[in-house]
Short mmCIF file of C-alpha atoms and ligand atoms in Angstrom, two decimals:
data_model
loop_
_atom_site.label_atom_id
_atom_site.label_comp_id
_atom_site.label_asym_id
_atom_site.label_seq_id
_atom_site.Cartn_x
_atom_site.Cartn_y
_atom_site.Cartn_z
CA MET A 4 -51.24 -46.58 -10.83
CA ASN A 5 -51.96 -50.13 -9.69
CA ALA A 6 -52.00 -51.15 -6.08
CA THR A 7 -49.04 -53.54 -6.26
CA PHE A 8 -46.83 -50.90 -7.84
CA LEU A 9 -47.84 -48.33 -5.19
CA LYS A 10 -47.17 -50.86 -2.45
CA SER A 11 -43.65 -51.58 -3.74
CA ILE A 12 -42.88 -47.84 -3.93
CA LEU A 13 -44.00 -47.47 -0.31
CA ILE A 14 -41.80 -50.37 0.75
CA ILE A 15 -38.81 -48.95 -1.14
CA SER A 16 -39.34 -45.50 0.43
CA ALA A 17 -39.57 -47.07 3.85
CA LEU A 18 -36.32 -48.95 3.25
CA ILE A 19 -34.60 -45.76 2.04
CA SER A 20 -35.77 -43.90 5.16
CA VAL A 21 -34.37 -46.61 7.40
CA VAL A 22 -31.04 -46.49 5.58
CA VAL A 23 -30.89 -42.67 5.71
CA VAL A 24 -31.87 -42.48 9.37
CA GLY A 25 -29.40 -45.25 10.15
CA CYS A 26 -26.55 -43.31 8.50
CA VAL A 27 -27.39 -40.02 10.16
CA SER A 28 -27.34 -41.56 13.59
CA CYS A 29 -24.00 -43.34 13.03
CA SER A 30 -22.29 -40.22 11.75
CA GLU A 31 -23.62 -38.22 14.70
CA GLU A 32 -22.17 -40.74 17.08
CA ASP A 33 -18.89 -40.84 15.21
CA ASP A 34 -17.89 -37.24 14.65
CA THR A 35 -20.42 -34.77 15.96
CA ALA A 36 -21.39 -36.31 19.24
CA VAL A 37 -22.08 -32.98 20.88
CA ALA A 38 -23.42 -31.07 17.88
CA GLU A 39 -26.92 -30.99 19.28
CA GLY A 40 -25.89 -30.56 22.87
CA GLU A 41 -24.88 -33.43 25.07
CA THR A 42 -24.59 -33.61 28.80
CA THR A 43 -21.18 -34.97 29.74
CA GLY A 44 -19.37 -35.05 33.04
CA ASP A 45 -18.63 -31.36 32.46
CA GLY A 46 -22.26 -30.49 31.85
CA LEU A 47 -23.89 -29.42 28.59
CA VAL A 48 -21.40 -28.74 25.78
CA LEU A 49 -22.74 -27.00 22.69
CA ALA A 50 -20.85 -26.91 19.41
CA VAL A 51 -20.41 -23.62 17.59
CA ASP A 52 -23.32 -23.09 15.17
CA SER A 53 -21.65 -21.73 12.04
CA SER A 54 -25.04 -20.96 10.48
CA LEU A 55 -25.48 -18.08 12.93
CA PHE A 56 -22.72 -16.06 11.21
CA LEU A 57 -23.73 -13.54 8.54
CA THR A 58 -22.06 -15.13 5.52
CA ASN A 59 -24.43 -14.07 2.71
CA ASP A 60 -22.47 -11.05 1.50
CA GLY A 61 -19.08 -12.79 1.66
CA SER A 62 -17.85 -10.66 4.56
CA VAL A 63 -17.52 -13.85 6.64
CA ILE A 64 -16.23 -17.12 5.12
CA ILE A 65 -16.16 -20.21 7.33
CA THR A 66 -14.37 -23.47 6.62
CA THR A 67 -13.48 -26.45 8.82
CA VAL A 68 -9.78 -27.08 9.41
CA PRO A 69 -7.82 -29.40 11.71
CA CYS A 70 -6.36 -27.62 14.73
CA THR A 71 -4.56 -28.21 18.01
CA LEU A 72 -5.86 -26.44 21.09
CA SER A 73 -3.91 -24.86 23.93
CA ASP A 74 -4.46 -27.93 26.14
CA GLY A 75 -3.13 -30.28 23.44
CA THR A 76 -6.54 -31.41 22.15
CA VAL A 77 -6.31 -32.28 18.46
CA THR A 78 -9.66 -31.45 16.91
CA ASP A 79 -11.46 -29.47 14.21
CA CYS A 80 -11.86 -25.72 14.25
CA TYR A 81 -13.86 -23.26 12.25
CA GLN A 82 -11.55 -20.98 10.33
CA ILE A 83 -13.34 -17.66 10.04
CA VAL A 84 -12.02 -15.26 7.42
CA ALA A 85 -13.65 -11.88 7.91
CA THR A 86 -13.42 -8.56 6.13
CA SER A 87 -14.57 -6.96 9.42
CA THR A 88 -17.15 -5.05 7.40
CA PRO A 89 -20.34 -5.60 9.40
CA ALA A 90 -23.30 -6.77 7.27
CA ASP A 91 -25.74 -5.73 9.99
CA HIS A 92 -24.93 -2.07 10.69
CA GLN A 93 -23.06 0.94 9.39
CA MET A 94 -19.60 1.91 10.64
CA GLY A 95 -19.12 5.37 12.12
CA PRO A 96 -19.52 8.22 12.59
CA TRP A 97 -16.69 8.73 15.07
CA CYS A 98 -15.61 12.40 15.29
CA PRO A 99 -18.13 15.23 15.10
CA GLU A 100 -17.02 18.09 12.83
CA ASN A 101 -18.02 21.08 14.93
CA ILE A 102 -18.69 21.73 18.62
CA ALA A 103 -22.27 22.65 17.65
CA ASP A 104 -22.91 19.14 16.27
CA GLY A 105 -25.43 16.85 17.95
CA ASP A 106 -24.88 13.26 19.03
CA GLU A 107 -25.82 11.86 15.60
CA ALA A 108 -22.60 13.39 14.22
CA GLY A 109 -20.24 11.48 16.48
CA GLY A 110 -19.69 8.20 18.28
CA ILE A 111 -19.08 7.37 21.94
CA TRP A 112 -16.30 7.46 24.51
CA LEU A 113 -15.90 5.16 27.51
CA GLU A 114 -14.77 6.62 30.81
CA ASN A 115 -15.19 5.51 34.43
CA GLY A 116 -17.56 2.74 33.44
CA GLN A 117 -19.84 5.13 31.61
CA VAL A 118 -20.68 5.58 27.93
CA TYR A 119 -20.55 9.21 26.79
CA ASP A 120 -21.85 10.53 23.47
CA VAL A 121 -19.02 12.21 21.58
CA ASP A 122 -21.09 15.12 20.34
CA GLY A 123 -19.83 18.67 19.81
CA ALA A 124 -20.50 19.54 23.43
CA PHE A 125 -18.34 16.64 24.67
CA ILE A 126 -15.38 17.90 22.60
CA GLU A 127 -15.99 21.48 23.75
CA ASN A 128 -16.03 20.34 27.37
CA MET A 129 -12.93 18.12 27.36
CA ALA A 130 -10.68 20.48 29.37
CA THR A 131 -13.29 20.49 32.12
CA PHE A 132 -14.11 16.79 31.80
CA TYR A 133 -10.45 15.80 32.19
CA ASN A 134 -9.58 18.77 34.38
CA ASP A 135 -6.66 19.69 32.10
CA ASP A 136 -6.43 22.91 30.07
CA THR A 137 -4.22 21.29 27.43
CA TRP A 138 -7.39 19.88 25.89
CA LEU A 139 -8.55 22.18 23.08
CA MET A 140 -9.63 20.13 20.10
CA TYR A 141 -11.31 22.88 18.04
CA ASN A 142 -10.56 26.24 16.48
CA GLU A 143 -12.20 29.67 16.91
CA ASN A 144 -15.02 28.61 14.57
CA GLY A 145 -15.72 25.55 16.66
CA ASP A 146 -14.37 23.27 13.92
CA ILE A 147 -12.89 20.11 15.43
CA PHE A 148 -9.38 18.96 14.45
CA ILE A 149 -9.82 15.53 12.85
CA THR A 150 -7.27 13.25 11.23
CA GLU A 151 -7.86 13.43 7.49
CA THR A 152 -5.73 10.84 5.73
CA GLU A 153 -4.61 7.24 6.02
CA GLU A 154 -1.16 8.54 6.95
CA ASP A 155 -2.70 10.59 9.79
CA CYS A 156 -4.54 7.46 10.91
CA ALA A 157 -1.31 5.43 10.89
CA ASN A 158 0.56 8.10 12.83
CA ALA A 159 -2.11 9.08 15.33
CA ALA A 160 -3.56 5.63 16.12
CA ASN A 161 -0.16 4.58 17.43
CA PRO A 162 1.19 4.34 20.97
CA ASN A 163 4.03 6.74 20.18
CA VAL A 164 1.83 9.37 18.63
CA GLY A 165 3.72 12.58 17.94
CA GLU A 166 2.93 15.97 19.45
CA GLU A 167 1.71 17.19 16.08
CA TYR A 168 -1.43 15.12 16.68
CA GLU A 169 -2.13 16.59 20.11
CA ASN A 170 -5.73 17.71 20.26
CA PHE A 171 -6.80 15.66 17.27
CA CYS A 172 -9.87 13.52 17.11
CA VAL A 173 -8.54 10.36 15.48
CA GLU A 174 -10.66 8.46 13.01
CA CYS A 175 -9.54 5.83 10.54
CA LEU A 176 -11.98 5.30 7.69
CA PRO A 177 -13.28 2.01 6.21
CA SER A 178 -11.67 2.88 2.87
CA TYR A 179 -8.21 2.55 4.48
CA VAL A 180 -8.80 -1.11 5.34
CA ALA A 181 -10.99 -2.18 2.41
CA ASP A 182 -8.54 -4.91 1.33
CA LEU A 183 -7.79 -6.24 4.83
CA THR A 184 -9.06 -9.59 6.10
CA GLN A 185 -8.68 -11.23 9.51
CA THR A 186 -8.46 -14.98 10.07
CA TYR A 187 -9.64 -16.56 13.31
CA LEU A 188 -9.72 -20.17 14.50
CA ILE A 189 -12.45 -21.22 16.91
CA PRO A 190 -12.75 -24.78 18.28
CA ILE A 191 -15.99 -26.24 16.89
CA THR A 192 -16.56 -28.07 20.16
CA PRO A 193 -15.36 -26.05 23.16
CA VAL A 194 -13.09 -27.79 25.66
CA LYS A 195 -13.47 -26.54 29.22
CA LEU A 196 -10.19 -26.14 31.14
CA SER A 197 -9.67 -26.91 34.82
CA SER A 198 -8.08 -23.50 35.34
CA SER A 199 -8.49 -20.30 33.36
CA GLU A 200 -6.08 -18.85 30.81
CA ASN A 201 -5.24 -15.17 30.70
CA PHE A 202 -5.45 -13.25 27.47
CA GLY A 203 -2.28 -12.15 25.76
CA GLY A 204 -1.46 -8.63 24.72
CA ASP A 205 -2.45 -5.51 26.61
CA GLY A 206 -5.48 -6.85 28.41
CA PRO A 207 -5.93 -7.93 32.03
CA GLY A 208 -3.34 -10.51 33.04
CA GLY A 209 -1.16 -10.21 29.94
CA GLY A 210 -0.75 -13.98 29.52
CA ASN A 211 0.24 -16.08 26.55
CA GLY A 212 -3.26 -16.50 25.19
CA PRO A 213 -4.87 -14.72 22.27
CA SER A 214 -5.81 -11.07 22.66
CA VAL A 215 -9.04 -11.33 20.66
CA ARG A 216 -11.91 -12.03 23.05
CA GLY A 217 -14.48 -13.26 20.58
CA ILE A 218 -16.21 -12.84 17.24
CA ALA A 219 -19.58 -11.26 16.52
CA PHE A 220 -21.93 -12.93 14.06
CA ASN A 221 -20.89 -10.30 11.49
CA GLY A 222 -17.25 -11.42 11.76
CA VAL A 223 -16.10 -8.33 13.68
CA ARG A 224 -13.80 -9.10 16.60
CA TYR A 225 -14.51 -8.27 20.22
CA ASP A 226 -11.08 -6.90 20.96
CA ALA A 227 -8.82 -6.35 23.94
CA PRO A 228 -9.52 -3.14 25.89
CA ALA A 229 -8.63 0.00 23.94
CA PRO A 230 -5.45 1.62 25.35
CA THR A 231 -7.40 4.67 26.44
CA ASP A 232 -4.67 5.88 28.84
CA ALA A 233 -2.17 6.08 25.97
CA ILE A 234 -4.74 7.73 23.70
CA LEU A 235 -5.65 10.36 26.28
CA GLY A 236 -2.02 10.73 27.42
CA ALA A 237 -1.22 11.89 23.89
CA TYR A 238 -4.12 14.37 24.06
CA THR A 239 -5.96 12.53 21.34
CA LEU A 240 -9.40 11.00 21.30
CA ALA A 241 -10.18 7.92 19.20
CA PRO A 242 -13.94 7.57 19.61
CA PHE A 243 -15.90 4.37 19.02
CA ASP A 244 -19.02 4.50 16.88
CA ASP A 245 -22.42 3.81 18.42
CA ALA A 246 -21.82 0.08 17.88
CA GLY A 247 -18.69 0.30 20.05
CA GLY A 248 -16.28 -0.06 17.11
CA HIS A 249 -13.52 1.83 15.41
CA ILE A 250 -10.78 1.08 12.91
CA ASN A 251 -7.05 0.68 13.01
CA LEU A 252 -4.86 -0.29 10.08
CA ASN A 253 -3.90 -3.71 11.50
CA ALA A 254 -7.12 -4.98 13.02
CA GLY A 255 -9.55 -3.25 10.69
CA TYR A 256 -12.91 -2.49 12.25
CA HIS A 257 -13.19 -3.96 15.78
CA TYR A 258 -15.32 -3.59 18.89
CA HIS A 259 -14.42 -2.34 22.37
CA ALA A 260 -17.95 -2.25 23.78
CA ALA A 261 -21.09 -4.34 23.39
CA THR A 262 -23.74 -1.66 22.91
CA GLY A 263 -26.50 -3.79 21.38
CA VAL A 264 -26.15 -2.56 17.78
CA ASN A 265 -24.73 -5.67 16.08
CA THR A 266 -26.84 -8.85 15.72
CA GLN A 267 -28.30 -10.04 19.02
CA LEU A 268 -30.08 -13.40 19.22
CA ALA A 269 -32.88 -13.11 21.76
CA GLN A 270 -33.28 -16.15 24.00
CA ASP A 271 -36.71 -17.75 24.56
CA ASP A 272 -36.23 -17.88 28.31
CA GLY A 273 -35.40 -14.19 28.73
CA HIS A 274 -31.69 -14.84 29.28
CA ALA A 275 -29.39 -12.15 27.83
CA ALA A 276 -29.18 -12.22 24.02
CA MET A 277 -26.39 -14.11 22.28
CA ILE A 278 -23.94 -11.75 20.56
CA GLY A 279 -21.37 -14.16 19.13
CA TYR A 280 -18.77 -16.66 20.26
CA ALA A 281 -15.77 -16.28 22.53
CA ILE A 282 -12.48 -17.26 20.91
CA ASP A 283 -12.57 -20.59 22.82
CA GLY A 284 -15.87 -21.56 21.13
CA HIS A 285 -18.08 -20.94 24.16
CA GLY A 286 -21.15 -18.78 23.56
CA PHE A 287 -20.90 -15.05 24.19
CA TYR A 288 -23.93 -13.16 25.51
CA ALA A 289 -24.88 -9.59 26.27
CA GLN A 290 -24.44 -8.14 29.75
CA LEU A 291 -28.11 -7.85 30.69
CA ASP A 292 -31.10 -10.16 30.35
CA ALA A 293 -34.45 -9.24 28.75
CA GLU A 294 -35.50 -7.49 31.98
CA GLY A 295 -32.26 -5.54 32.36
CA ASN A 296 -30.78 -7.71 35.10
CA GLU A 297 -27.11 -8.67 35.45
CA PRO A 298 -26.26 -12.37 35.24
CA THR A 299 -25.59 -14.10 38.55
CA GLY A 300 -22.85 -16.45 39.64
CA LEU A 301 -20.23 -15.30 37.10
CA ASP A 302 -16.71 -16.66 37.57
CA ASP A 303 -13.57 -14.52 37.27
CA CYS A 304 -13.67 -14.74 33.48
CA ARG A 305 -17.34 -13.53 33.42
CA GLY A 306 -18.64 -16.99 32.57
CA HIS A 307 -21.21 -19.29 34.11
CA GLU A 308 -23.20 -22.34 33.12
CA ASP A 309 -26.86 -23.12 32.64
CA GLU A 310 -28.89 -26.08 31.37
CA THR A 311 -29.80 -24.42 28.06
CA ARG A 312 -26.52 -22.87 26.97
CA GLY A 313 -23.86 -24.82 28.85
CA TYR A 314 -20.82 -22.79 29.86
CA HIS A 315 -20.92 -19.28 28.34
CA TYR A 316 -19.70 -15.75 28.93
CA HIS A 317 -21.43 -12.42 29.48
CA ALA A 318 -20.01 -9.14 28.17
CA ASP A 319 -18.91 -6.58 30.70
CA ALA A 320 -20.76 -3.24 30.87
CA PRO A 321 -20.40 -1.18 27.66
CA GLY A 322 -18.69 1.65 29.56
CA SER A 323 -16.05 -0.67 31.01
CA ASN A 324 -13.87 -0.96 27.85
CA ASN A 325 -13.84 -4.70 28.52
CA PHE A 326 -15.66 -7.81 27.35
CA ILE A 327 -14.45 -10.80 29.37
CA ASN A 328 -11.48 -11.25 31.70
CA CYS A 329 -9.99 -14.64 30.79
CA LEU A 330 -10.82 -17.91 29.05
CA ASN A 331 -12.08 -21.05 30.70
CA GLY A 332 -11.86 -22.98 27.45
CA ALA A 333 -8.89 -24.07 25.37
CA TYR A 334 -8.10 -21.85 22.40
CA ALA A 335 -6.63 -22.76 19.03
CA ASN A 336 -2.90 -22.21 18.86
ZN1 ZN B 24 -9.40 -0.17 19.06
ZN1 ZN B 25 -25.84 -16.63 31.26
#
């Protein structure tokens, strides 16, 4: 190759680089001004990073769609279509089969801020635990009464559960919801509100907002608190698996506790690991940092701000049957 030819190639490459770099910087300024994190009057605002979701097996499909937020902002959202089948862990088990079974045979239950293993001994001890002799969820062989069919699941995982399901351990299996998908909209760039919005549905506050608290990287929703009073009031138990999830026929598989089983993104500075996004597009993090300490300075929603992550939320304790209390960002209508 002669020197002149090489020189012209170098010049052409240099020109191409200038053009490419030029374009990238204009488009960043135009549409994705905060994609890499920008400090505005409201502090650091980070866009949702869609590459963090576990999309390889098709259980999470993300597209960009136009959307209008609760504060009137017209913007783009990520539409997340999820099968709620976690790519990063198994679902279940929920109900142990016999009162002699160990903790590997069952899931967990949340009571008084504590996480209890639902092993055989827990089921055997329920009358004592709840100080109520009506509890007797097993027969003379120690075999535990467990819902067996999709119809049982539909009937027993229902606020008006009939007496025929008293003393049943309720579990709905993945096969019942194999064809179900959930669709969520999350603002790509979160918009902080001047006052918080309550969640809708059964959760604290009972406002007009969404009831879904957030989405894990595997596409499974962090849901409103489980209606444990109604479940126990019907003398049923609907355990969560060790990941804090269980299934109902409408929501599919969903979480009620952040137990550290689904994908956690460790943070270089020792801050609590990231576990997904809140439904308003702000980051969602575990309860405790790398040294086991609670976050400080949380607001009423369980959010706070730092220079690395901007405004973000921390999950409530796994035993609390709660994730966050309200939203400080606008949500997609
Ligand atoms: Zn539930
Ligand atoms: Zn934090």
